[in-house]
Amino acid sequence: MVTGIAPGSAVITVTTVDGGHTATCNVTVQSNTIAVTGVEIIPSSISIEAGQTAQLTANVQPGNATNTNVSWASNNAAVATVNSTGLVNALSVGSAVITVTTDDGGFTATCSVEVTAATIAVTGVTVTPTSALLDVGQTLQLTPHVQPSNASNQNVTYSTSDAAIATVNSNGLVEALSPGNAVITVTTVEGGFTATCDIQVKSANVAVTGVTVSPNSVELRPGETAQLTANVQPEGATNQDVNWNTSAAAVATVDNNGLVTAITNGDAIITVTTVDGGFTAVCRVVSYDAIDELSIEQLVKVYPNPSQGDVHIDASDATYDLQVLDATGRLVMRKQISGLSDIHIDEAGMYFLQFSNKDTAPIHIKVIVK
């Protein structure tokens, strides 16, 4: 009787006692077959991006099983495939289950595969606007542009070079705090790419609310000049610029600095206009040839001056065309007078009485009504 001891080959020989005759038998001793009892996949679940691969490993149990051969399969080859060695290839976004099956016994194990969109790396960033001029108290929204536009991680952070001048919040909202300059920097979370916006902060704009001119009336001889001054309100208004013009350039001109020049006899209204708001004020200019005070007293007498509204006029024996104008040049009254005449002015203020006839140069007398 032959008994197998260990794997291998042996020749069994039989020999007769009488005569020494022999015969042989070739014997092969095989190993004992160890059956498969199960299988597992490592790892049991994976998450990979489309276009990537991952290696799965099948562990057949027991570790010394005679037949460790396995086969691999995917339940969704459009999302992920697997080859004969367990290499998974992610194709598109979605889910798939990879199954390994033992040849001996048909035991199975699975691996859940989650395929995500491929990560698109950040390559840079810009910000709009790249510069801004703000008043104290104003705000400005910055907009970052991560490149490429379809980069997977669009997150950015913001910082300021001088928080005393301008701050910026996590959403890119800039607030101007005090006059000066600050640089706002936007930084990509992925890659640390940066872009900047230069912020200039100026004092808050103070709007013009009005203007006056001084003096508000002048009497000049042809060829004389007078300097007018515009007083923009409030005193701290941001834009103090004004424009000057005359209603009668043949009588009096005015330059860009408010210098009035009398040209010939007559009346002109000089108007100053603020650039901010278009507010105006006026100065009445009376231009007339020189007549000494004694001559005026001899020709026309006006009294009392100042007056409470009733004005007496002594024009001697002459006849005059009388025009009464207020400080803005508005005609208040016009009448023919001769000898002794009375007029009444209702409202308090400064008035100009202009007497004219064909025999003398115009006579201008300023009257104050209280």
Coordinates of C-alpha atoms in Angstrom, one line a residue:
M1 CA 0.0 0.0 0.0
V2 CA 1.4 3.4 -1.1
T3 CA 1.0 6.4 1.2
G4 CA 1.6 10.0 0.0
I5 CA 3.9 11.8 2.3
A6 CA 4.7 15.2 0.6
P7 CA 4.0 16.7 -2.8
G8 CA 6.3 15.4 -5.5
S9 CA 6.9 12.3 -7.7
A10 CA 8.2 8.9 -6.7
V11 CA 8.8 5.5 -8.5
I12 CA 7.5 2.4 -6.6
T13 CA 9.5 -0.8 -7.5
V14 CA 8.4 -4.4 -6.8
T15 CA 11.1 -7.2 -6.8
T16 CA 10.5 -11.0 -6.7
V17 CA 12.4 -12.9 -4.0
D18 CA 13.0 -15.8 -6.4
G19 CA 14.9 -14.7 -9.4
G20 CA 15.0 -10.9 -8.6
H21 CA 12.5 -9.9 -11.2
T22 CA 11.2 -6.2 -11.0
A23 CA 8.3 -3.9 -12.0
T24 CA 7.7 -0.2 -11.3
C25 CA 4.9 2.3 -10.7
N26 CA 5.3 6.1 -11.1
V27 CA 3.5 7.9 -8.2
T28 CA 2.8 11.7 -8.1
V29 CA 1.8 13.1 -4.8
Q30 CA -0.3 16.4 -5.0
S31 CA -0.8 19.1 -2.4
N32 CA -4.1 19.2 -0.5
T33 CA -6.7 21.6 -2.2
I34 CA -7.6 24.6 0.1
A35 CA -11.0 26.0 -0.8
V36 CA -11.8 29.7 -1.0
T37 CA -14.1 30.9 1.8
G38 CA -14.6 34.6 0.9
V39 CA -13.2 37.8 -0.7
E40 CA -12.9 41.5 0.2
I41 CA -12.0 44.7 -1.8
I42 CA -9.6 47.3 -0.5
P43 CA -10.7 50.1 -0.4
S44 CA -14.4 49.4 -0.2
S45 CA -15.3 52.9 -1.5
I46 CA -13.5 55.6 -3.4
S47 CA -14.2 59.2 -4.7
I48 CA -12.2 60.2 -7.7
E49 CA -12.4 62.9 -10.4
A50 CA -13.3 62.2 -14.0
G51 CA -10.2 61.3 -15.9
Q52 CA -8.4 59.8 -12.9
T53 CA -7.7 56.1 -12.1
A54 CA -7.6 54.1 -8.9
Q55 CA -6.2 50.6 -8.1
L56 CA -8.4 48.2 -6.2
T57 CA -7.1 45.1 -4.4
A58 CA -8.9 41.8 -4.0
N59 CA -8.1 39.8 -0.8
V60 CA -9.2 36.2 -1.2
Q61 CA -9.7 34.2 2.0
P62 CA -8.1 32.3 3.3
G63 CA -4.8 33.7 2.4
N64 CA -3.5 30.2 1.4
A65 CA -6.5 29.3 -0.7
T66 CA -5.5 27.1 -3.6
N67 CA -7.3 29.1 -6.3
T68 CA -7.0 32.9 -5.8
N69 CA -8.2 33.9 -9.2
V70 CA -10.9 36.6 -9.5
S71 CA -12.8 38.5 -12.1
W72 CA -13.8 42.2 -12.1
A73 CA -17.0 44.0 -13.3
S74 CA -18.6 47.5 -13.3
N75 CA -22.3 48.0 -13.1
N76 CA -22.0 51.4 -14.9
A77 CA -19.3 51.4 -17.5
A78 CA -20.4 55.0 -18.7
V79 CA -19.2 56.3 -15.3
A80 CA -16.3 54.0 -14.4
T81 CA -14.7 50.9 -15.9
V82 CA -12.4 48.3 -14.3
N83 CA -9.8 46.0 -16.0
S84 CA -8.7 42.5 -15.1
T85 CA -6.2 43.7 -12.5
G86 CA -8.7 45.9 -10.6
L87 CA -7.6 49.2 -12.1
V88 CA -10.6 51.6 -12.1
N89 CA -10.8 54.3 -14.8
A90 CA -13.2 57.2 -14.0
L91 CA -15.0 58.5 -17.1
S92 CA -17.8 60.8 -16.1
V93 CA -19.6 62.3 -13.1
G94 CA -21.8 59.8 -11.4
S95 CA -21.8 56.6 -9.3
A96 CA -20.8 53.0 -10.1
V97 CA -20.3 49.7 -8.2
I98 CA -17.2 47.6 -8.9
T99 CA -17.7 43.8 -8.1
V100 CA -15.0 41.2 -7.7
T101 CA -15.9 37.5 -8.0
T102 CA -13.7 34.5 -7.0
D103 CA -13.3 31.7 -9.5
D104 CA -13.4 29.2 -6.7
G105 CA -16.8 29.4 -5.0
G106 CA -18.1 32.6 -6.7
F107 CA -17.7 34.7 -3.6
T108 CA -18.1 38.5 -4.2
A109 CA -17.2 41.9 -2.8
T110 CA -18.0 45.4 -3.9
C111 CA -16.5 48.9 -4.0
S112 CA -18.7 52.0 -4.3
V113 CA -17.2 54.5 -6.8
E114 CA -18.2 58.2 -6.8
V115 CA -16.9 60.1 -9.8
T116 CA -16.8 64.0 -9.4
A117 CA -16.1 66.7 -11.9
A118 CA -12.5 67.2 -12.8
T119 CA -10.8 70.0 -10.8
I120 CA -9.8 73.0 -12.9
A121 CA -6.9 74.8 -11.4
V122 CA -6.8 78.5 -10.8
T123 CA -4.2 80.3 -13.0
G124 CA -4.7 84.0 -11.9
V125 CA -7.1 86.7 -10.8
T126 CA -8.1 90.3 -11.7
V127 CA -10.4 92.8 -10.0
T128 CA -12.6 95.6 -11.2
P129 CA -12.3 98.4 -10.8
T130 CA -8.5 98.7 -10.6
S131 CA -8.7 102.2 -9.1
A132 CA -11.3 104.5 -7.6
L133 CA -11.7 108.0 -6.1
L134 CA -14.1 108.0 -3.2
D135 CA -15.4 110.6 -0.8
V136 CA -15.2 109.9 2.9
G137 CA -18.2 107.8 3.8
Q138 CA -18.7 106.3 0.3
T139 CA -18.6 102.6 -0.4
L140 CA -17.5 100.7 -3.5
Q141 CA -18.2 97.1 -4.5
L142 CA -15.1 95.2 -5.9
T143 CA -15.6 92.3 -8.3
P144 CA -13.0 89.6 -8.5
H145 CA -12.5 87.6 -11.8
V146 CA -10.8 84.2 -11.0
Q147 CA -9.1 82.7 -14.1
P148 CA -10.0 80.6 -15.8
S149 CA -13.7 81.5 -15.4
N150 CA -14.6 77.9 -14.8
A151 CA -11.9 77.2 -12.2
S152 CA -13.2 74.8 -9.6
N153 CA -12.2 77.0 -6.6
Q154 CA -13.5 80.6 -7.0
N155 CA -12.9 81.6 -3.4
V156 CA -10.9 84.8 -2.7
T157 CA -9.9 86.9 0.3
Y158 CA -9.5 90.6 0.7
S159 CA -7.1 92.9 2.6
T160 CA -6.3 96.6 2.8
S161 CA -3.0 98.3 3.1
D162 CA -4.4 101.0 5.5
A163 CA -7.5 100.3 7.5
A164 CA -7.5 103.8 8.8
I165 CA -8.2 105.1 5.2
A166 CA -10.3 102.3 3.7
T167 CA -11.6 99.0 4.9
V168 CA -12.8 96.0 2.9
N169 CA -15.1 93.2 4.1
S170 CA -15.1 89.5 3.1
N171 CA -17.5 90.3 0.1
G172 CA -15.2 92.9 -1.4
L173 CA -17.2 96.0 -0.2
V174 CA -14.8 98.9 0.4
E175 CA -15.7 101.7 2.8
A176 CA -13.8 105.0 2.6
L177 CA -13.0 106.3 6.2
S178 CA -10.5 109.2 5.9
P179 CA -8.6 111.1 3.2
G180 CA -5.5 109.3 1.9
N181 CA -4.6 106.3 -0.3
A182 CA -5.0 102.6 0.3
V183 CA -4.4 99.5 -1.7
I184 CA -7.1 96.7 -1.6
T185 CA -5.7 93.3 -2.5
V186 CA -7.7 90.3 -3.6
T187 CA -6.0 86.9 -3.2
T188 CA -7.2 83.5 -4.5
V189 CA -7.6 80.8 -1.9
E190 CA -6.1 78.3 -4.4
G191 CA -2.7 79.3 -5.7
G192 CA -2.5 82.6 -3.8
F193 CA -2.7 84.7 -7.0
T194 CA -3.3 88.5 -6.3
A195 CA -4.8 91.6 -7.9
T196 CA -5.1 95.1 -6.5
C197 CA -7.3 98.2 -6.6
D198 CA -5.9 101.6 -5.7
I199 CA -8.3 103.6 -3.6
Q200 CA -7.9 107.4 -3.2
V201 CA -10.1 108.9 -0.5
K202 CA -10.9 112.6 -0.5
S203 CA -12.8 114.8 1.9
A204 CA -16.6 114.5 1.5
N205 CA -18.0 116.9 -1.0
V206 CA -19.7 119.9 0.6
A207 CA -22.3 121.3 -1.8
V208 CA -22.7 125.0 -2.5
T209 CA -25.9 126.4 -1.1
G210 CA -25.7 130.0 -2.3
V211 CA -23.5 133.0 -3.2
T212 CA -23.3 136.7 -2.5
V213 CA -21.3 139.5 -4.1
S214 CA -19.7 142.5 -2.5
P215 CA -20.2 145.2 -3.1
N216 CA -23.6 144.7 -4.5
S217 CA -23.6 148.1 -6.3
V218 CA -20.9 150.4 -7.6
E219 CA -20.8 153.8 -9.3
L220 CA -17.9 154.4 -11.7
R221 CA -16.8 156.9 -14.3
P222 CA -16.0 155.5 -17.7
G223 CA -12.5 154.0 -17.6
E224 CA -12.6 153.3 -13.8
T225 CA -12.5 149.8 -12.4
A226 CA -13.9 148.1 -9.3
Q227 CA -13.1 144.7 -7.8
L228 CA -16.0 142.5 -7.0
T229 CA -15.8 139.6 -4.5
A230 CA -17.9 136.4 -4.7
N231 CA -18.7 134.8 -1.3
V232 CA -19.6 131.2 -1.9
Q233 CA -21.7 129.6 0.8
P234 CA -21.0 127.6 2.9
E235 CA -17.5 128.8 3.5
G236 CA -16.2 125.2 3.4
A237 CA -18.0 124.3 0.1
T238 CA -15.8 122.0 -2.0
N239 CA -16.2 123.8 -5.3
Q240 CA -15.6 127.5 -4.9
D241 CA -15.5 128.2 -8.7
V242 CA -17.7 130.9 -10.1
N243 CA -18.3 132.5 -13.5
W244 CA -18.9 136.2 -14.1
N245 CA -20.9 138.0 -16.8
T246 CA -22.3 141.4 -17.6
S247 CA -25.7 142.4 -18.9
A248 CA -24.4 145.2 -20.9
A249 CA -20.8 144.8 -22.1
A250 CA -21.0 148.2 -23.9
V251 CA -21.5 149.9 -20.5
A252 CA -19.3 147.7 -18.2
T253 CA -17.2 144.6 -18.6
V254 CA -16.1 142.0 -16.0
D255 CA -13.2 139.6 -16.2
N256 CA -12.9 136.0 -14.8
N257 CA -11.7 137.4 -11.5
G258 CA -14.6 139.8 -11.0
L259 CA -12.8 143.0 -12.0
V260 CA -15.3 145.4 -13.5
T261 CA -14.4 148.1 -16.0
A262 CA -16.7 151.0 -16.8
I263 CA -16.9 151.7 -20.5
T264 CA -19.5 154.4 -21.1
N265 CA -22.6 155.9 -19.5
G266 CA -25.3 153.6 -18.5
D267 CA -26.3 150.7 -16.2
A268 CA -25.1 147.1 -16.2
I269 CA -25.8 144.2 -14.0
I270 CA -22.9 142.0 -13.2
T271 CA -23.9 138.4 -12.3
V272 CA -21.8 135.9 -10.5
T273 CA -22.8 132.2 -10.9
T274 CA -21.5 129.2 -8.9
V275 CA -20.3 126.3 -11.0
D276 CA -21.8 124.0 -8.3
G277 CA -25.5 124.5 -8.2
G278 CA -25.8 127.5 -10.5
F279 CA -26.5 129.9 -7.6
T280 CA -26.4 133.6 -8.6
A281 CA -25.9 137.0 -7.1
V282 CA -25.7 140.4 -8.8
C283 CA -24.0 143.8 -8.5
R284 CA -25.5 146.9 -10.2
V285 CA -22.9 149.0 -12.0
V286 CA -23.8 152.7 -12.8
S287 CA -21.4 154.3 -15.1
Y288 CA -21.6 158.1 -15.8
D289 CA -19.4 161.0 -16.8
A290 CA -18.0 163.1 -14.0
I291 CA -20.3 165.8 -12.6
D292 CA -19.0 167.5 -9.4
E293 CA -21.2 167.4 -6.4
L294 CA -22.0 171.1 -6.6
S295 CA -23.2 170.7 -10.2
I296 CA -25.4 167.8 -9.1
E297 CA -26.8 169.8 -6.2
Q298 CA -27.6 172.6 -8.5
L299 CA -29.4 170.4 -11.0
V300 CA -31.3 167.9 -8.8
K301 CA -31.9 167.7 -5.1
V302 CA -33.2 164.5 -3.4
Y303 CA -34.2 164.5 0.2
P304 CA -34.4 163.1 2.8
N305 CA -31.7 160.5 2.2
P306 CA -32.0 158.1 3.9
S307 CA -35.8 158.1 3.7
Q308 CA -38.7 156.3 5.2
G309 CA -40.2 155.8 1.7
D310 CA -41.3 159.3 0.8
V311 CA -38.7 161.0 -1.4
H312 CA -38.9 164.7 -2.4
I313 CA -37.2 165.8 -5.6
D314 CA -36.3 169.4 -6.6
A315 CA -35.4 169.4 -10.3
S316 CA -35.5 173.3 -10.5
D317 CA -37.0 174.3 -13.8
A318 CA -35.7 171.2 -15.7
T319 CA -37.7 168.3 -17.0
Y320 CA -36.3 164.8 -16.5
D321 CA -37.1 161.2 -17.4
L322 CA -36.8 159.6 -13.9
Q323 CA -36.1 155.9 -13.6
V324 CA -35.9 154.2 -10.2
L325 CA -34.0 150.9 -10.1
D326 CA -33.4 148.6 -7.2
A327 CA -30.0 147.1 -6.3
T328 CA -30.5 144.3 -8.8
G329 CA -31.2 146.7 -11.7
R330 CA -34.9 146.0 -11.7
L331 CA -37.0 149.0 -12.8
V332 CA -39.3 150.0 -10.0
M333 CA -40.7 153.2 -11.3
R334 CA -40.5 155.5 -14.3
K335 CA -42.0 158.9 -14.6
Q336 CA -41.5 162.4 -16.0
I337 CA -40.7 165.0 -13.4
S338 CA -40.1 168.7 -13.4
G339 CA -39.7 171.3 -10.7
L340 CA -40.8 169.9 -7.3
S341 CA -42.0 166.2 -7.3
D342 CA -42.6 163.5 -4.7
I343 CA -42.3 159.8 -5.1
H344 CA -42.9 156.9 -2.7
I345 CA -40.9 153.7 -2.5
D346 CA -42.6 150.8 -0.6
E347 CA -39.8 148.4 0.2
A348 CA -36.7 149.1 2.2
G349 CA -33.4 148.8 0.4
M350 CA -30.9 150.6 -1.8
Y351 CA -32.2 152.4 -5.0
F352 CA -30.7 154.3 -7.8
L353 CA -32.5 157.4 -9.2
Q354 CA -31.4 158.1 -12.8
F355 CA -32.3 161.5 -14.2
S356 CA -31.8 162.0 -17.9
N357 CA -32.8 164.6 -20.6
K358 CA -31.3 165.8 -23.8
D359 CA -29.5 168.7 -22.3
T360 CA -27.3 167.0 -19.6
A361 CA -25.4 163.8 -19.0
P362 CA -27.4 161.3 -16.9
I363 CA -27.5 162.0 -13.2
H364 CA -27.4 159.1 -10.8
I365 CA -28.3 159.5 -7.1
K366 CA -28.2 156.6 -4.6
V367 CA -31.1 156.6 -2.2
I368 CA -31.5 154.4 0.9
V369 CA -35.0 153.5 2.1
K370 CA -35.3 152.3 5.6

